[in-house]
Amino acid sequence: DTAVSQTPKYLVTQMGNDKSIKCEQNLGHDTMYWYKQDSKKFLKIMFSYNNKELIINETVPNRFSPKSPDKAHLNLHINSLELGDSAVYFCASSQRPSGGLDTQYFGPGTRLTVL
Amino acid sequence: QKEVEQDPGPLSVPEGAIVSLNCTYSNSAFQYFMWYRQYSRKGPELLMYTYSSGNKEDGRFTAQVDKSSKYISLFIRDSQPSDSATYLCAMSAGPNTGFQKLVFGTGTRLLVSP
């Protein structure tokens, strides 16, 4: 069973288009994340939701809008795509413990190419 | 300057070698130190983590944290070709400061040749 799944796996689109990436987790976790990994493998957090509430919102252009319809899903919509948006986007989930570290489980990634 | 610095490599070693991977950081608030392994075209997976300073061993893997030097290491003993992957260090100030926010290094690509 896939723990954190993302669709689509690959996305090739033209500059200026609007696209969405979907994420689902079946781990029963209460927190989900979107990360962007650039061509140099640098992984940076974009957003985080806890129980459908936005809790982390890094400096990301307004063209990126996350949406969490329920605890198990976190989608990412991108408007007016630009060349610099080309990257691999990872979804992750975790369960916040009463103390200590909450392990984040990553999905397989969505490779976005903007032409 | 990035909060977490990591040599991108690639680091090429023969099978059986001891591998040393390192990260330095600047934020003294970091309390949790993690190592993730990422195979090509896959998502990162947590290898091990350490809280505060000290060592932690798990099989062939040993993580070390020196908070006074802001320096962390991952050692892999008896390296195997299956260890070939990108290793990312990640750090966090921890849940007591709010929700978990991981700051990653750029990753070191490791190649273990048979």
Coordinates of N, CA and C in Angstrom, one line a residue:
Chain A
D1 N 0.8 -1.2 0.0 CA 0.0 0.0 0.0 C 0.9 1.3 0.0
T2 N 0.5 2.2 -0.9 CA 1.3 3.4 -0.9 C 0.9 4.3 0.2
A3 N 1.9 4.8 1.0 CA 1.6 5.6 2.2 C 1.3 7.1 1.8
V4 N 2.2 7.7 1.0 CA 1.9 9.0 0.5 C 2.0 9.0 -1.0
S5 N 0.9 9.3 -1.7 CA 0.9 9.2 -3.1 C 0.7 10.6 -3.7
Q6 N 1.2 10.8 -4.9 CA 1.0 12.1 -5.6 C 0.7 11.8 -7.1
T7 N -0.2 12.7 -7.6 CA -0.5 12.7 -9.0 C -0.5 14.1 -9.6
P8 N 0.0 14.2 -10.8 CA 0.7 13.2 -11.6 C 2.1 13.0 -11.2
K9 N 2.8 12.0 -11.8 CA 4.2 11.8 -11.5 C 5.0 12.8 -12.3
Y10 N 4.6 13.0 -13.5 CA 5.3 13.9 -14.4 C 4.3 14.9 -15.0
L11 N 4.7 16.1 -15.2 CA 3.8 17.2 -15.7 C 4.7 18.1 -16.5
V12 N 4.3 18.1 -17.8 CA 5.0 19.0 -18.8 C 4.0 20.0 -19.3
T13 N 4.3 21.3 -19.2 CA 3.3 22.3 -19.6 C 4.0 23.5 -20.1
Q14 N 3.2 24.4 -20.7 CA 3.7 25.6 -21.3 C 3.7 26.7 -20.2
M15 N 4.5 27.7 -20.4 CA 4.6 28.9 -19.6 C 3.2 29.6 -19.6
G16 N 2.7 30.1 -18.5 CA 1.5 30.8 -18.4 C 0.3 29.9 -18.1
N17 N 0.4 28.6 -18.2 CA -0.7 27.7 -17.9 C -0.9 27.6 -16.4
D18 N -2.1 27.1 -16.0 CA -2.4 26.8 -14.6 C -2.5 25.3 -14.5
K19 N -1.9 24.8 -13.4 CA -1.9 23.3 -13.2 C -2.0 23.0 -11.7
S20 N -2.5 21.8 -11.4 CA -2.6 21.3 -10.0 C -1.9 20.0 -9.8
I21 N -1.4 19.8 -8.6 CA -0.8 18.5 -8.2 C -1.6 18.1 -7.0
K22 N -1.8 16.8 -6.9 CA -2.6 16.2 -5.8 C -1.8 15.3 -4.9
C23 N -2.1 15.3 -3.7 CA -1.4 14.4 -2.7 C -2.4 13.8 -1.8
E24 N -2.2 12.5 -1.5 CA -3.1 11.8 -0.6 C -2.2 10.9 0.3
Q25 N -2.5 10.9 1.6 CA -1.8 10.0 2.5 C -2.8 9.1 3.2
N26 N -2.4 7.8 3.4 CA -3.3 6.9 4.1 C -2.7 6.4 5.4
L27 N -1.9 7.3 6.0 CA -1.2 7.0 7.3 C -2.0 7.5 8.5
G28 N -3.0 8.2 8.2 CA -3.8 8.7 9.4 C -3.1 9.9 10.0
H29 N -2.1 10.5 9.3 CA -1.4 11.7 9.9 C -2.3 12.9 9.9
D30 N -1.9 13.9 10.8 CA -2.7 15.1 10.9 C -2.0 16.3 10.2
T31 N -0.7 16.1 9.8 CA 0.0 17.2 9.2 C 0.6 16.9 7.8
M32 N 0.4 17.8 6.9 CA 0.9 17.5 5.5 C 1.7 18.7 5.0
Y33 N 2.6 18.5 4.1 CA 3.6 19.5 3.7 C 3.8 19.4 2.1
W34 N 4.1 20.6 1.6 CA 4.6 20.6 0.2 C 6.1 21.2 0.3
Y35 N 6.9 20.5 -0.5 CA 8.3 20.9 -0.6 C 8.6 21.0 -2.1
K36 N 9.6 21.9 -2.4 CA 10.1 22.1 -3.7 C 11.6 21.7 -3.7
Q37 N 12.0 20.8 -4.7 CA 13.4 20.4 -4.8 C 13.9 20.9 -6.2
D38 N 14.9 21.8 -6.2 CA 15.3 22.3 -7.4 C 16.3 21.4 -8.1
S39 N 16.9 21.9 -9.2 CA 17.8 21.0 -10.0 C 19.1 20.6 -9.3
K40 N 19.4 21.4 -8.2 CA 20.6 21.1 -7.4 C 20.3 20.3 -6.2
K41 N 19.1 19.7 -6.2 CA 18.6 18.8 -5.1 C 18.3 19.6 -3.8
F42 N 18.3 20.9 -3.8 CA 18.0 21.6 -2.6 C 16.5 21.5 -2.3
L43 N 16.1 21.0 -1.2 CA 14.7 20.7 -0.8 C 14.3 21.8 0.2
K44 N 13.2 22.5 -0.2 CA 12.8 23.6 0.7 C 11.3 23.5 0.9
I45 N 10.9 23.7 2.2 CA 9.5 23.7 2.5 C 8.8 24.9 1.9
M46 N 7.5 24.6 1.4 CA 6.7 25.7 0.9 C 5.5 25.9 1.9
F47 N 4.8 24.9 2.2 CA 3.6 25.0 3.0 C 3.4 23.8 3.9
S48 N 2.7 24.0 5.0 CA 2.3 22.9 5.9 C 0.9 23.1 6.4
Y49 N 0.1 22.1 6.4 CA -1.2 22.1 7.0 C -1.3 21.1 8.1
N50 N -2.0 21.5 9.2 CA -2.3 20.6 10.3 C -3.8 20.6 10.5
N51 N -4.4 19.5 10.4 CA -5.9 19.3 10.5 C -6.6 20.4 9.6
K52 N -6.1 20.5 8.4 CA -6.7 21.3 7.3 C -6.4 22.8 7.6
E53 N -5.6 23.2 8.6 CA -5.3 24.6 8.8 C -3.9 24.9 8.4
L54 N -3.7 26.0 7.7 CA -2.3 26.4 7.2 C -1.5 26.8 8.4
I55 N -0.3 26.1 8.6 CA 0.5 26.5 9.8 C 1.9 27.0 9.3
I56 N 2.4 26.6 8.2 CA 3.6 27.1 7.7 C 3.4 27.6 6.3
N57 N 3.8 28.8 6.0 CA 3.6 29.4 4.7 C 4.9 30.2 4.4
E58 N 5.9 29.5 3.8 CA 7.1 30.2 3.5 C 7.0 31.2 2.4
T59 N 8.1 31.9 2.1 CA 8.0 33.0 1.1 C 7.9 32.3 -0.3
V60 N 6.6 32.2 -0.7 CA 6.3 31.5 -1.9 C 5.4 32.5 -2.7
P61 N 5.6 32.6 -4.0 CA 4.8 33.5 -4.8 C 3.3 33.2 -4.6
N62 N 2.5 34.3 -4.7 CA 1.0 34.1 -4.6 C 0.4 33.2 -5.7
R63 N 1.2 32.9 -6.7 CA 0.7 32.0 -7.8 C 0.5 30.6 -7.3
F64 N 1.1 30.3 -6.1 CA 1.0 29.0 -5.5 C 0.0 29.0 -4.5
S65 N -1.0 28.1 -4.6 CA -2.1 28.1 -3.6 C -2.4 26.7 -3.2
P66 N -2.1 26.4 -1.9 CA -2.4 25.0 -1.4 C -3.9 25.0 -1.0
K67 N -4.4 23.7 -1.0 CA -5.7 23.5 -0.5 C -5.8 22.2 0.2
S68 N -6.4 22.1 1.4 CA -6.5 20.8 2.0 C -8.0 20.6 2.3
P69 N -8.6 19.7 1.4 CA -10.1 19.5 1.6 C -10.4 18.6 2.9
D70 N -9.4 17.8 3.3 CA -9.5 17.0 4.5 C -8.1 16.6 4.9
K71 N -8.0 16.0 6.1 CA -6.7 15.7 6.7 C -5.8 14.8 5.8
A72 N -6.5 14.0 4.9 CA -5.7 13.0 4.1 C -5.3 13.6 2.8
H73 N -5.7 14.8 2.4 CA -5.4 15.3 1.1 C -4.8 16.7 1.2
L74 N -3.9 17.0 0.4 CA -3.3 18.3 0.3 C -2.9 18.6 -1.2
N75 N -3.6 19.5 -1.8 CA -3.4 19.8 -3.2 C -2.6 21.1 -3.4
L76 N -1.9 21.2 -4.5 CA -1.2 22.4 -4.8 C -1.6 22.9 -6.2
H77 N -2.1 24.1 -6.2 CA -2.5 24.7 -7.5 C -1.5 25.9 -7.8
I78 N -1.1 25.9 -9.1 CA -0.1 26.9 -9.5 C -0.6 27.6 -10.7
N79 N -0.8 28.9 -10.6 CA -1.2 29.8 -11.6 C -0.1 30.4 -12.4
S80 N -0.4 30.7 -13.7 CA 0.6 31.4 -14.5 C 2.0 30.8 -14.4
L81 N 2.2 29.6 -14.7 CA 3.4 28.9 -14.6 C 4.6 29.6 -15.3
E82 N 5.7 29.7 -14.6 CA 6.9 30.3 -15.1 C 8.1 29.2 -15.2
L83 N 9.1 29.6 -16.0 CA 10.2 28.6 -16.3 C 10.8 28.2 -14.9
G84 N 10.9 29.2 -14.0 CA 11.6 28.9 -12.7 C 10.8 28.0 -11.8
D85 N 9.6 27.7 -12.2 CA 8.8 26.7 -11.4 C 9.1 25.3 -11.7
S86 N 9.9 25.1 -12.7 CA 10.4 23.7 -13.0 C 11.2 23.1 -11.9
A87 N 10.7 22.0 -11.4 CA 11.3 21.4 -10.2 C 10.6 20.1 -9.9
V88 N 11.0 19.4 -8.8 CA 10.3 18.3 -8.3 C 9.6 18.7 -7.1
Y89 N 8.3 18.5 -7.0 CA 7.5 18.9 -5.9 C 7.1 17.6 -5.1
F90 N 7.5 17.7 -3.8 CA 7.2 16.5 -2.9 C 6.2 16.9 -1.9
C91 N 5.3 16.0 -1.7 CA 4.3 16.0 -0.6 C 4.9 15.2 0.5
A92 N 4.6 15.5 1.8 CA 5.0 14.7 2.9 C 3.9 14.8 4.0
S93 N 3.9 13.8 4.9 CA 3.0 13.9 6.0 C 3.7 13.4 7.3
S94 N 3.1 13.8 8.4 CA 3.6 13.4 9.7 C 2.5 13.5 10.7
Q95 N 2.7 12.8 11.8 CA 1.8 12.9 13.0 C 2.5 13.5 14.1
R96 N 2.0 14.6 14.6 CA 2.6 15.4 15.6 C 2.5 14.6 17.0
P97 N 3.7 14.2 17.5 CA 3.6 13.4 18.8 C 3.5 14.4 20.0
S98 N 3.3 13.8 21.1 CA 3.2 14.7 22.3 C 4.5 15.3 22.7
G99 N 5.6 14.7 22.2 CA 6.9 15.3 22.4 C 7.9 14.6 21.4
G100 N 9.0 15.2 21.2 CA 10.0 14.6 20.3 C 9.7 14.9 18.8
L101 N 10.4 14.2 18.0 CA 10.4 14.5 16.6 C 9.2 13.8 15.9
D102 N 8.5 14.5 15.0 CA 7.5 13.8 14.2 C 8.2 13.5 12.8
T103 N 8.2 12.2 12.5 CA 8.9 11.7 11.3 C 8.0 12.1 10.1
Q104 N 8.6 12.7 9.1 CA 7.9 13.1 7.9 C 8.1 12.0 6.8
Y105 N 7.0 11.6 6.2 CA 7.1 10.6 5.2 C 6.8 11.3 3.9
F106 N 7.7 11.1 2.9 CA 7.6 11.8 1.6 C 6.9 10.9 0.6
G107 N 6.2 11.6 -0.3 CA 5.7 10.9 -1.5 C 6.8 10.8 -2.6
P108 N 6.4 10.2 -3.7 CA 7.4 9.9 -4.8 C 7.8 11.2 -5.6
G109 N 7.1 12.3 -5.4 CA 7.4 13.5 -6.1 C 6.7 13.7 -7.4
T110 N 6.5 14.9 -7.8 CA 5.9 15.3 -9.1 C 6.9 16.1 -9.9
R111 N 7.4 15.6 -11.0 CA 8.4 16.3 -11.8 C 7.7 17.3 -12.7
L112 N 7.8 18.6 -12.4 CA 7.2 19.6 -13.2 C 8.2 20.3 -14.2
T113 N 7.9 20.3 -15.5 CA 8.7 20.9 -16.4 C 7.9 22.0 -17.2
V114 N 8.3 23.2 -17.1 CA 7.6 24.3 -17.7 C 8.4 24.7 -19.0
L115 N 7.8 24.7 -20.1 CA 8.5 25.0 -21.4 C 8.2 26.4 -21.8
Chain B
Q1 N 24.2 33.2 2.7 CA 24.7 31.9 3.2 C 23.5 31.1 3.7
K2 N 23.5 29.8 3.2 CA 22.4 29.0 3.6 C 22.5 28.6 5.1
E3 N 21.4 28.3 5.7 CA 21.4 27.8 7.2 C 22.1 26.5 7.3
V4 N 22.0 25.7 6.3 CA 22.7 24.3 6.4 C 23.5 24.2 5.1
E5 N 24.8 23.8 5.3 CA 25.7 23.7 4.2 C 26.1 22.2 4.1
Q6 N 26.1 21.7 2.9 CA 26.5 20.3 2.7 C 27.2 20.2 1.3
D7 N 28.3 19.5 1.3 CA 29.0 19.3 0.0 C 28.2 18.4 -0.9
P8 N 28.0 18.9 -2.1 CA 27.1 18.1 -3.0 C 27.7 16.9 -3.6
G9 N 29.1 16.8 -3.5 CA 29.7 15.6 -4.1 C 29.8 15.7 -5.6
P10 N 29.8 14.6 -6.4 CA 29.6 13.2 -5.8 C 30.8 12.7 -5.1
L11 N 30.6 11.8 -4.2 CA 31.6 11.1 -3.4 C 31.6 9.6 -3.9
S12 N 32.7 9.2 -4.5 CA 32.8 7.9 -5.1 C 33.8 7.0 -4.2
V13 N 33.3 5.9 -3.8 CA 34.1 5.0 -2.9 C 33.9 3.6 -3.4
P14 N 34.9 2.7 -3.1 CA 34.8 1.3 -3.4 C 33.9 0.6 -2.4
E15 N 33.3 -0.5 -2.8 CA 32.5 -1.3 -1.8 C 33.4 -1.7 -0.6
G16 N 32.8 -1.6 0.6 CA 33.5 -1.9 1.8 C 34.1 -0.8 2.5
A17 N 34.2 0.4 1.8 CA 34.9 1.6 2.4 C 34.0 2.2 3.5
I18 N 34.6 2.9 4.4 CA 33.9 3.7 5.4 C 33.7 5.1 4.8
V19 N 32.4 5.5 4.8 CA 32.0 6.8 4.2 C 31.7 7.8 5.3
S20 N 32.1 9.0 5.1 CA 31.9 10.1 6.0 C 31.1 11.2 5.3
L21 N 29.9 11.5 5.7 CA 29.2 12.6 5.2 C 28.9 13.7 6.2
N22 N 29.0 14.9 5.8 CA 29.0 16.0 6.8 C 28.1 17.1 6.5
C23 N 27.7 17.9 7.5 CA 26.9 19.1 7.3 C 27.4 20.1 8.4
T24 N 27.3 21.4 8.0 CA 27.5 22.4 9.0 C 26.3 23.3 9.0
Y25 N 26.0 24.0 10.1 CA 24.8 24.8 10.2 C 25.1 26.0 11.0
S26 N 24.2 27.0 10.9 CA 24.5 28.3 11.5 C 23.5 28.6 12.6
N27 N 22.3 27.9 12.6 CA 21.3 28.3 13.5 C 21.4 27.5 14.8
S28 N 21.8 28.1 15.9 CA 22.0 27.4 17.2 C 20.7 26.9 17.8
A29 N 19.6 27.3 17.3 CA 18.3 26.8 17.8 C 18.0 25.4 17.4
F30 N 18.7 24.9 16.4 CA 18.4 23.5 15.9 C 18.7 22.5 17.1
Q31 N 17.8 21.6 17.3 CA 17.9 20.6 18.3 C 17.8 19.2 17.8
Y32 N 17.1 19.0 16.6 CA 17.0 17.7 16.0 C 17.8 17.7 14.7
F33 N 18.5 16.6 14.6 CA 19.4 16.5 13.4 C 19.1 15.1 12.7
M34 N 18.8 15.2 11.5 CA 18.3 14.0 10.7 C 19.1 13.8 9.5
W35 N 19.1 12.5 9.1 CA 19.7 12.1 7.8 C 18.7 11.4 7.0
Y36 N 18.4 11.9 5.8 CA 17.5 11.3 4.9 C 18.3 10.7 3.7
R37 N 17.8 9.6 3.2 CA 18.4 9.0 2.0 C 17.4 9.1 0.9
Q38 N 17.9 9.5 -0.3 CA 17.0 9.7 -1.4 C 17.6 9.0 -2.6
Y39 N 17.0 7.9 -3.1 CA 17.4 7.2 -4.3 C 16.9 8.0 -5.5
S40 N 17.5 7.8 -6.6 CA 17.2 8.5 -7.8 C 15.7 8.4 -8.2
R41 N 15.1 9.5 -8.4 CA 13.7 9.5 -8.8 C 12.7 9.1 -7.7
K42 N 13.1 9.1 -6.5 CA 12.3 8.7 -5.4 C 12.2 9.9 -4.3
G43 N 11.3 9.8 -3.4 CA 11.2 10.7 -2.3 C 12.2 10.4 -1.2
P44 N 12.6 11.4 -0.4 CA 13.6 11.2 0.7 C 12.9 10.3 1.7
E45 N 13.7 9.4 2.4 CA 13.2 8.6 3.5 C 14.2 8.8 4.7
L46 N 13.6 8.9 5.9 CA 14.4 9.1 7.1 C 15.2 7.9 7.4
L47 N 16.5 8.2 7.5 CA 17.5 7.1 7.9 C 17.7 7.0 9.4
M48 N 17.9 8.1 10.0 CA 18.1 8.2 11.4 C 18.1 9.6 11.9
Y49 N 17.8 9.8 13.2 CA 17.9 11.2 13.7 C 18.5 11.2 15.1
T50 N 19.1 12.3 15.5 CA 19.7 12.5 16.8 C 19.1 13.8 17.4
Y51 N 18.9 13.7 18.7 CA 18.5 14.8 19.5 C 19.6 15.4 20.2
S52 N 19.9 16.7 20.0 CA 21.0 17.4 20.6 C 22.3 16.8 20.3
S53 N 23.3 16.9 21.1 CA 24.6 16.4 20.8 C 24.8 14.9 21.1
G54 N 25.8 14.3 20.5 CA 26.1 12.9 20.8 C 26.1 12.0 19.6
N55 N 26.2 10.7 19.9 CA 26.3 9.8 18.8 C 25.0 8.9 18.9
K56 N 24.7 8.3 17.7 CA 23.7 7.3 17.6 C 24.0 6.3 16.6
E57 N 23.9 5.0 16.9 CA 24.3 4.0 16.0 C 23.1 3.1 15.6
D58 N 23.1 2.8 14.3 CA 22.0 1.9 13.8 C 22.6 1.0 12.7
G59 N 23.0 -0.2 13.1 CA 23.6 -1.1 12.1 C 24.9 -0.5 11.6
R60 N 25.0 -0.4 10.3 CA 26.2 0.1 9.7 C 26.3 1.7 9.7
F61 N 25.3 2.3 10.2 CA 25.2 3.8 10.2 C 25.4 4.3 11.6
T62 N 26.2 5.4 11.7 CA 26.4 6.1 12.9 C 26.3 7.6 12.6
A63 N 25.4 8.3 13.4 CA 25.2 9.7 13.3 C 25.9 10.4 14.5
Q64 N 26.6 11.5 14.2 CA 27.3 12.2 15.3 C 26.9 13.7 15.2
V65 N 26.7 14.3 16.3 CA 26.3 15.7 16.4 C 27.3 16.4 17.3
D66 N 27.9 17.5 16.9 CA 28.8 18.3 17.7 C 28.1 19.7 17.7
K67 N 27.3 20.0 18.6 CA 26.6 21.3 18.6 C 27.6 22.5 18.9
S68 N 28.6 22.3 19.6 CA 29.6 23.4 19.9 C 30.3 23.8 18.6
S69 N 30.5 22.9 17.6 CA 31.1 23.2 16.3 C 30.0 23.4 15.3
K70 N 28.7 23.2 15.6 CA 27.6 23.2 14.6 C 28.0 22.3 13.4
Y71 N 28.3 21.1 13.7 CA 28.8 20.1 12.7 C 28.2 18.8 13.0
I72 N 27.6 18.2 11.9 CA 27.0 16.8 12.1 C 27.6 15.9 11.0
S73 N 27.7 14.6 11.4 CA 28.3 13.7 10.5 C 27.4 12.4 10.4
L74 N 27.5 11.7 9.3 CA 26.9 10.4 9.1 C 28.0 9.5 8.6
F75 N 28.3 8.4 9.3 CA 29.3 7.4 8.9 C 28.6 6.1 8.5
I76 N 29.1 5.6 7.4 CA 28.5 4.4 6.9 C 29.7 3.4 6.8
R77 N 29.6 2.3 7.6 CA 30.6 1.3 7.6 C 30.3 0.2 6.5
D78 N 31.4 -0.4 6.0 CA 31.2 -1.5 5.0 C 30.2 -1.1 4.0
S79 N 30.4 0.0 3.3 CA 29.5 0.5 2.3 C 29.2 -0.5 1.2
Q80 N 28.0 -0.5 0.8 CA 27.5 -1.4 -0.3 C 27.0 -0.6 -1.5
P81 N 27.0 -1.2 -2.7 CA 26.5 -0.5 -3.8 C 25.0 -0.1 -3.6
S82 N 24.3 -0.8 -2.8 CA 22.9 -0.4 -2.5 C 22.8 0.9 -1.7
D83 N 24.0 1.3 -1.1 CA 24.0 2.6 -0.4 C 24.1 3.8 -1.3
S84 N 24.3 3.6 -2.6 CA 24.4 4.6 -3.6 C 23.1 5.4 -3.7
A85 N 23.2 6.7 -3.3 CA 22.0 7.5 -3.2 C 22.5 8.9 -2.9
T86 N 21.5 9.8 -2.8 CA 21.8 11.2 -2.2 C 21.4 11.2 -0.8
Y87 N 22.4 11.7 0.1 CA 22.1 11.8 1.5 C 21.9 13.2 1.9
L88 N 20.7 13.5 2.4 CA 20.4 14.9 2.8 C 20.4 15.0 4.3
C89 N 21.1 16.0 4.9 CA 20.9 16.3 6.3 C 19.8 17.2 6.4
A90 N 19.1 17.2 7.6 CA 18.0 18.1 7.8 C 18.0 18.4 9.3
M91 N 17.5 19.6 9.6 CA 17.6 20.0 11.0 C 16.3 20.7 11.4
S92 N 16.0 20.7 12.7 CA 14.8 21.4 13.2 C 15.0 21.9 14.6
A93 N 14.3 23.0 14.9 CA 14.4 23.5 16.2 C 13.5 22.7 17.1
G94 N 12.6 21.8 16.5 CA 11.9 20.9 17.3 C 10.5 21.4 17.6
P95 N 9.6 20.5 18.0 CA 8.2 20.8 18.1 C 7.9 21.8 19.3
N96 N 8.8 21.9 20.2 CA 8.5 22.8 21.3 C 8.5 24.3 20.8
T97 N 9.1 24.6 19.7 CA 9.1 25.9 19.2 C 8.0 26.2 18.2
G98 N 7.1 25.2 18.1 CA 6.0 25.3 17.1 C 5.9 24.1 16.2
F99 N 5.2 24.1 15.2 CA 5.2 23.0 14.3 C 6.5 22.7 13.6
Q100 N 6.7 21.4 13.3 CA 7.9 21.0 12.8 C 8.2 21.7 11.4
K101 N 9.4 22.3 11.4 CA 9.9 22.9 10.1 C 11.3 22.4 9.9
L102 N 11.5 21.5 8.9 CA 12.8 21.0 8.6 C 13.5 21.9 7.6
V103 N 14.8 22.1 7.9 CA 15.7 22.8 7.0 C 16.7 21.8 6.5
F104 N 16.8 21.7 5.2 CA 17.6 20.6 4.6 C 18.9 21.2 4.0
G105 N 19.9 20.4 4.0 CA 21.1 20.6 3.2 C 20.9 20.3 1.8
T106 N 21.8 20.6 0.9 CA 21.6 20.3 -0.5 C 21.8 18.9 -0.9
G107 N 22.3 18.1 0.0 CA 22.5 16.6 -0.3 C 23.8 16.3 -0.8
T108 N 24.4 15.2 -0.4 CA 25.6 14.7 -1.0 C 25.3 13.4 -1.8
R109 N 25.7 13.4 -3.0 CA 25.5 12.2 -3.8 C 26.7 11.2 -3.6
L110 N 26.3 10.0 -3.2 CA 27.3 8.9 -2.9 C 27.2 7.8 -3.9
L111 N 28.3 7.4 -4.4 CA 28.4 6.3 -5.4 C 29.3 5.3 -4.8
V112 N 28.8 4.1 -4.6 CA 29.6 3.0 -4.1 C 29.8 2.0 -5.2
S113 N 31.0 1.8 -5.7 CA 31.2 0.9 -6.8 C 31.6 -0.5 -6.3
P114 N 31.1 -1.6 -7.0 CA 31.4 -3.0 -6.6 C 32.9 -3.3 -6.8

